[in-house]
Amino acid sequence: MSVATTQISVQGSEPVFHVIDEHDHPEGASTMLGFWIYLMSDCLIFAMLFATYGVLGGNYAAGPAPKDLFDLKLVALNTTMLLLSSITYGFAMLTMEKSKIGQTQLWLAITGLFGLAFLGIELTEFAHMIHEGATPQRSAFLSSFFTLVGTHGLHVTFGLVWLVTLMVQTARFGLTTANRRRLMCLSMFWHFLDVVWIGVFTFVYLLGMLR
Amino acid sequence: MTSNSHADAHTLEANAGGHGHDDHGGAAHGSLKSYLIGFGLSVVLTAIPFWLVMTGTIADKAVTALIVLVLAAVQIVVHMVYFLHMNTRSENGWTMMAMIFTVVMVVIALTGSLWVMHHLNINMMPMHDMSQMP
């Protein structure tokens, strides 16, 4: 601030409206903050979907209710998969900081397998529900259920695509600064999806069974 | 003034961080210990609500629902701190500011939607009854 004022007083005739001694930002310096803000906007999307489910979740249209559809054992298994994938990604980050490329790749692969298991179980559940006639068209409850849980599943799917992409990148170019930054972004994305899942299993499944 | 506050932030970080990284106001990192603590806590915080609902240990459903909600809120904070490394220092506090803003927006949107639609439902009831009348 003081610099700008000095500039004005020195030059006199031409006013300066910005601080000219802007320190240089190294490449990618603002990526993590920018990605965090993207995650926050994603958080708003999920908040809207939760609100929709909260409003419509009781409108069964004489169709099946949560108690008829949900299998808590399956949901518990699913939650375990996602939780385990979170900690294995954490291990991948720790080995990345030690620049152990082989171990990092191994932990990333394990994370991907847990993520794949999560998706498989979720798709099995969806297929089972649709087979029983509980399709998204059946009631407002099911429409909002499939939108909310499906959006989360879609995020996990894209997370897996991203994970595989980064594993290929790391295999080809090593743990470069750019690849480390990308892996850290995916780490935030992955842990963020786990946080959203806490909301899903609490509001949709557990409170649904209590209804 | 700008350079001074910058220098202060760096010294604060060096003092408070103390886990051998040069963050430079960037994103925070975790350690093996913090990941394991977070994992242990989240396993417990997931297992208890599932156990409560699956076994129906507490007869009163409202009490069970309240406990489940409180545990979920605690688990979200645990994940934020131990897995997403939320703190007031990373990115010079801007991640925290962005998150506080988001939480405010989410709370307004969620409570607002549920509150308004709940009252709408209540107010629609007499209309519904009247339509049943001959």
XYZ file of C-alpha atoms in Angstrom:
345
model
C 0.000 0.000 0.000
C 2.662 2.458 1.056
C 4.545 1.689 -2.172
C 1.565 2.710 -4.303
C 1.175 5.997 -2.449
C 4.855 6.763 -2.881
C 4.549 6.127 -6.587
C 1.695 8.598 -6.843
C 3.557 11.303 -4.955
C 6.752 10.780 -6.955
C 5.198 10.671 -10.414
C 2.610 13.264 -9.541
C 0.921 13.636 -12.898
C -0.041 10.011 -13.570
C -1.975 8.210 -10.786
C -1.077 4.541 -10.152
C -3.954 2.272 -9.243
C -2.098 -0.917 -8.414
C 0.918 -2.043 -6.418
C 3.590 -2.310 -9.096
C 6.113 -4.364 -7.159
C 3.980 -7.502 -7.464
C 6.188 -10.365 -6.291
C 6.365 -13.176 -8.842
C 4.377 -16.355 -8.276
C 6.061 -19.617 -9.227
C 4.116 -21.883 -11.547
C 1.338 -23.734 -9.744
C 1.642 -21.640 -6.585
C -2.076 -20.877 -6.584
C -3.259 -24.293 -7.824
C -3.975 -25.765 -4.404
C -6.045 -22.792 -3.274
C -7.875 -22.720 -6.605
C -8.612 -26.421 -6.350
C -9.840 -25.981 -2.811
C -12.275 -23.308 -4.019
C -13.463 -25.713 -6.745
C -14.092 -28.309 -4.020
C -16.104 -25.772 -2.046
C -18.269 -25.098 -5.116
C -18.714 -28.859 -5.488
C -19.749 -28.860 -1.858
C -22.557 -26.436 -2.764
C -23.775 -28.807 -5.502
C -23.995 -31.622 -2.977
C -25.685 -29.318 -0.458
C -28.417 -28.616 -3.020
C -28.842 -32.331 -3.719
C -29.032 -33.031 0.031
C -31.643 -30.275 0.391
C -33.662 -31.790 -2.466
C -33.461 -35.202 -0.840
C -34.407 -33.686 2.505
C -37.536 -32.139 0.988
C -38.589 -35.035 -1.281
C -37.153 -37.987 0.662
C -40.482 -38.776 2.331
C -42.621 -38.736 -0.821
C -42.877 -42.439 -1.634
C -45.933 -42.148 -3.937
C -47.200 -45.407 -2.373
C -43.971 -47.021 -3.610
C -41.104 -48.633 -1.721
C -39.662 -46.831 1.347
C -36.008 -46.882 2.516
C -36.769 -49.820 4.832
C -37.899 -51.968 1.887
C -34.874 -51.155 -0.231
C -31.717 -50.513 1.773
C -29.384 -53.209 3.045
C -27.299 -51.657 5.815
C -24.721 -54.471 5.737
C -23.960 -53.605 2.116
C -23.762 -49.890 2.962
C -21.404 -50.646 5.868
C -19.191 -52.646 3.504
C -19.262 -49.789 0.997
C -18.344 -47.264 3.687
C -15.435 -49.484 4.742
C -14.152 -49.580 1.140
C -14.190 -45.795 0.841
C -12.633 -45.282 4.274
C -9.833 -47.755 3.465
C -9.219 -46.029 0.127
C -8.861 -42.744 2.009
C -6.130 -44.052 4.302
C -4.296 -45.802 1.445
C -4.291 -42.534 -0.507
C -2.847 -40.932 2.618
C -0.045 -43.536 2.535
C 0.510 -42.746 -1.150
C 0.974 -39.078 -0.218
C 3.432 -39.959 2.572
C 5.542 -42.146 0.274
C 5.376 -39.442 -2.411
C 6.900 -36.956 0.031
C 9.779 -39.411 0.522
C 10.088 -39.626 -3.309
C 9.597 -43.415 -3.292
C 8.007 -43.774 -6.698
C 7.379 -47.538 -6.616
C 5.604 -47.472 -3.245
C 3.601 -44.419 -4.280
C 2.368 -46.255 -7.374
C 1.539 -49.324 -5.270
C -0.539 -47.342 -2.778
C -2.270 -45.497 -5.612
C -3.137 -48.840 -7.229
C -4.543 -50.156 -3.929
C -6.570 -46.952 -3.558
C -7.932 -47.457 -7.070
C -8.944 -51.044 -6.279
C -10.830 -49.947 -3.148
C -12.523 -47.225 -5.196
C -13.446 -49.786 -7.839
C -14.863 -52.084 -5.140
C -16.946 -49.183 -3.825
C -18.352 -48.480 -7.282
C -19.020 -52.170 -7.912
C -20.992 -52.548 -4.687
C -22.928 -49.349 -5.368
C -23.816 -50.421 -8.913
C -24.897 -53.851 -7.607
C -27.188 -52.088 -5.150
C -28.615 -49.860 -7.894
C -29.144 -52.823 -10.223
C -30.915 -54.730 -7.448
C -33.201 -51.756 -6.724
C -34.041 -51.195 -10.372
C -34.704 -54.917 -10.791
C -37.263 -54.668 -7.981
C -39.016 -51.816 -9.781
C -37.513 -49.060 -7.586
C -36.439 -46.947 -10.558
C -35.793 -43.172 -10.458
C -39.187 -42.637 -12.141
C -41.084 -44.492 -9.371
C -41.343 -41.706 -6.771
C -39.870 -38.356 -5.757
C -37.951 -40.173 -3.011
C -36.276 -42.448 -5.544
C -35.600 -39.610 -8.025
C -33.797 -37.584 -5.380
C -32.058 -40.703 -4.026
C -30.613 -41.686 -7.392
C -29.617 -38.084 -8.171
C -27.758 -37.619 -4.876
C -26.083 -41.022 -4.575
C -25.540 -41.219 -8.353
C -23.775 -37.850 -8.424
C -21.448 -39.041 -5.674
C -20.802 -42.276 -7.585
C -20.079 -40.271 -10.733
C -17.530 -38.208 -8.787
C -15.834 -41.405 -7.630
C -15.814 -42.659 -11.243
C -14.103 -39.500 -12.474
C -11.734 -39.698 -9.502
C -10.736 -43.192 -10.670
C -10.184 -42.002 -14.247
C -8.020 -39.209 -12.851
C -6.145 -41.675 -10.627
C -5.297 -43.958 -13.542
C -4.232 -40.944 -15.633
C -1.885 -39.768 -12.896
C -0.437 -43.259 -12.408
C 0.415 -43.336 -16.122
C 1.847 -39.806 -15.883
C 3.965 -40.760 -12.874
C 5.175 -43.933 -14.585
C 6.231 -41.970 -17.682
C 7.611 -38.752 -16.196
C 8.297 -39.631 -12.555
C 7.400 -37.638 -9.465
C 7.985 -34.246 -11.024
C 6.823 -31.049 -9.319
C 3.795 -30.899 -11.598
C 2.873 -34.539 -10.943
C 3.239 -34.057 -7.181
C 0.910 -31.065 -7.385
C -1.626 -33.065 -9.399
C -1.461 -35.963 -6.949
C -2.067 -33.533 -4.088
C -5.119 -32.124 -5.875
C -6.506 -35.629 -6.386
C -5.782 -36.343 -2.726
C -8.008 -33.434 -1.726
C -10.680 -34.546 -4.213
C -10.608 -38.126 -2.909
C -10.797 -37.169 0.773
C -13.535 -34.677 -0.067
C -15.620 -37.481 -1.628
C -15.209 -39.443 1.586
C -16.541 -36.453 3.538
C -19.581 -36.272 1.233
C -20.121 -40.001 1.730
C -20.377 -39.433 5.519
C -23.357 -37.193 4.734
C -24.839 -39.781 2.365
C -24.671 -42.765 4.682
C -25.923 -40.685 7.613
C -28.789 -38.770 6.012
C -29.885 -41.217 3.323
C -29.198 -44.681 4.704
C -29.086 -44.521 8.518
C -31.788 -41.883 9.001
C -33.778 -43.524 6.184
C -33.872 -46.802 8.101
C -35.000 -44.973 11.243
C -37.861 -43.265 9.436
C 3.823 -3.178 5.170
C 3.034 -5.992 2.751
C 6.497 -7.473 2.945
C 6.488 -7.219 6.741
C 3.254 -9.173 7.180
C 4.570 -11.726 4.702
C 7.724 -12.230 6.730
C 5.634 -12.600 9.874
C 3.477 -15.274 8.284
C 6.566 -17.235 7.331
C 8.104 -17.090 10.791
C 4.776 -18.112 12.333
C 4.580 -21.039 9.975
C 8.109 -22.155 10.684
C 7.396 -22.028 14.422
C 3.972 -23.619 14.403
C 4.414 -26.188 11.631
C 7.583 -27.842 12.783
C 7.272 -30.976 10.615
C 10.199 -30.367 8.347
C 8.428 -28.995 5.253
C 8.879 -25.636 3.671
C 5.219 -24.816 3.077
C 5.647 -21.181 2.057
C 2.034 -20.560 2.896
C 0.967 -23.448 0.684
C -1.210 -26.440 1.466
C -0.479 -28.349 4.643
C 0.784 -31.927 4.738
C 0.024 -34.802 7.062
C 2.219 -37.274 8.880
C 1.816 -41.022 9.312
C 0.702 -40.431 12.879
C -1.988 -37.909 11.912
C -3.325 -40.200 9.152
C -3.518 -43.160 11.547
C -5.218 -41.100 14.275
C -7.733 -39.830 11.707
C -8.365 -43.334 10.391
C -8.831 -44.793 13.867
C -11.250 -42.048 14.874
C -13.280 -42.337 11.678
C -13.564 -46.138 12.011
C -14.989 -45.707 15.521
C -17.233 -42.809 14.439
C -18.589 -44.904 11.531
C -19.003 -48.149 13.476
C -21.020 -46.649 16.351
C -23.885 -45.152 14.241
C -24.144 -48.297 12.062
C -24.209 -50.478 15.174
C -26.854 -48.264 16.826
C -29.170 -48.367 13.804
C -28.625 -52.016 12.865
C -29.175 -53.408 16.354
C -31.704 -50.826 17.547
C -30.010 -50.688 20.950
C -31.744 -47.416 21.838
C -35.509 -47.858 21.609
C -36.251 -44.158 21.036
C -35.669 -43.477 17.354
C -35.394 -39.713 17.850
C -32.520 -40.178 20.315
C -30.766 -42.602 17.931
C -31.170 -40.128 15.050
C -29.710 -37.311 17.151
C -26.686 -39.400 18.192
C -26.129 -40.489 14.566
C -26.218 -36.867 13.385
C -23.823 -35.660 16.091
C -21.369 -38.481 15.306
C -21.528 -37.614 11.583
C -20.742 -33.974 12.333
C -17.769 -35.019 14.490
C -16.536 -37.393 11.774
C -16.707 -34.645 9.139
C -14.521 -32.453 11.354
C -12.100 -35.377 11.910
C -11.790 -35.915 8.140
C -11.316 -32.190 7.540
C -8.506 -31.962 10.093
C -6.675 -35.286 9.633
C -7.224 -36.072 5.931
C -7.785 -32.672 4.293
C -5.307 -31.012 6.703
C -7.538 -28.027 7.401
C -5.911 -25.414 9.577
C -5.914 -21.664 9.926
C -2.395 -21.301 8.492
C -2.419 -23.025 5.082
C -2.540 -20.600 2.129
C -2.338 -17.798 4.685
C -5.777 -18.654 5.995
C -7.633 -18.444 2.683
C -8.661 -22.121 2.651
C -10.280 -21.602 6.029
C -12.029 -18.418 4.824
C -13.364 -20.221 1.736
C -14.597 -23.076 3.895
C -16.309 -20.813 6.428
C -18.077 -19.028 3.562
C -19.185 -22.371 2.095
C -20.429 -23.653 5.445
C -22.500 -20.479 5.901
C -23.989 -20.892 2.405
C -24.724 -24.585 2.978
C -26.390 -23.954 6.334
C -28.577 -21.187 4.874
C -29.548 -23.292 1.838
C -30.217 -26.497 3.780
C -32.097 -25.080 6.756
C -33.914 -22.598 4.517
C -35.104 -25.258 2.065
C -36.159 -27.717 4.748
C -37.855 -25.054 6.870
C -39.781 -23.410 4.030
C -40.870 -26.693 2.443
C -41.891 -28.125 5.818
C -44.149 -25.130 6.460
C -45.479 -25.336 2.933
C -46.479 -28.935 3.610
C -48.223 -27.961 6.844
C -50.088 -25.106 5.165
C -51.143 -27.278 2.268
C -52.852 -29.788 4.549
C -56.215 -27.998 5.064
C -56.467 -27.441 1.306
C -55.918 -31.137 0.804
C -58.649 -31.970 3.329
C -61.083 -29.511 1.749
C -60.673 -31.200 -1.605
C -61.876 -34.410 -0.002
C -65.105 -32.730 1.090
C -68.201 -33.193 -0.975
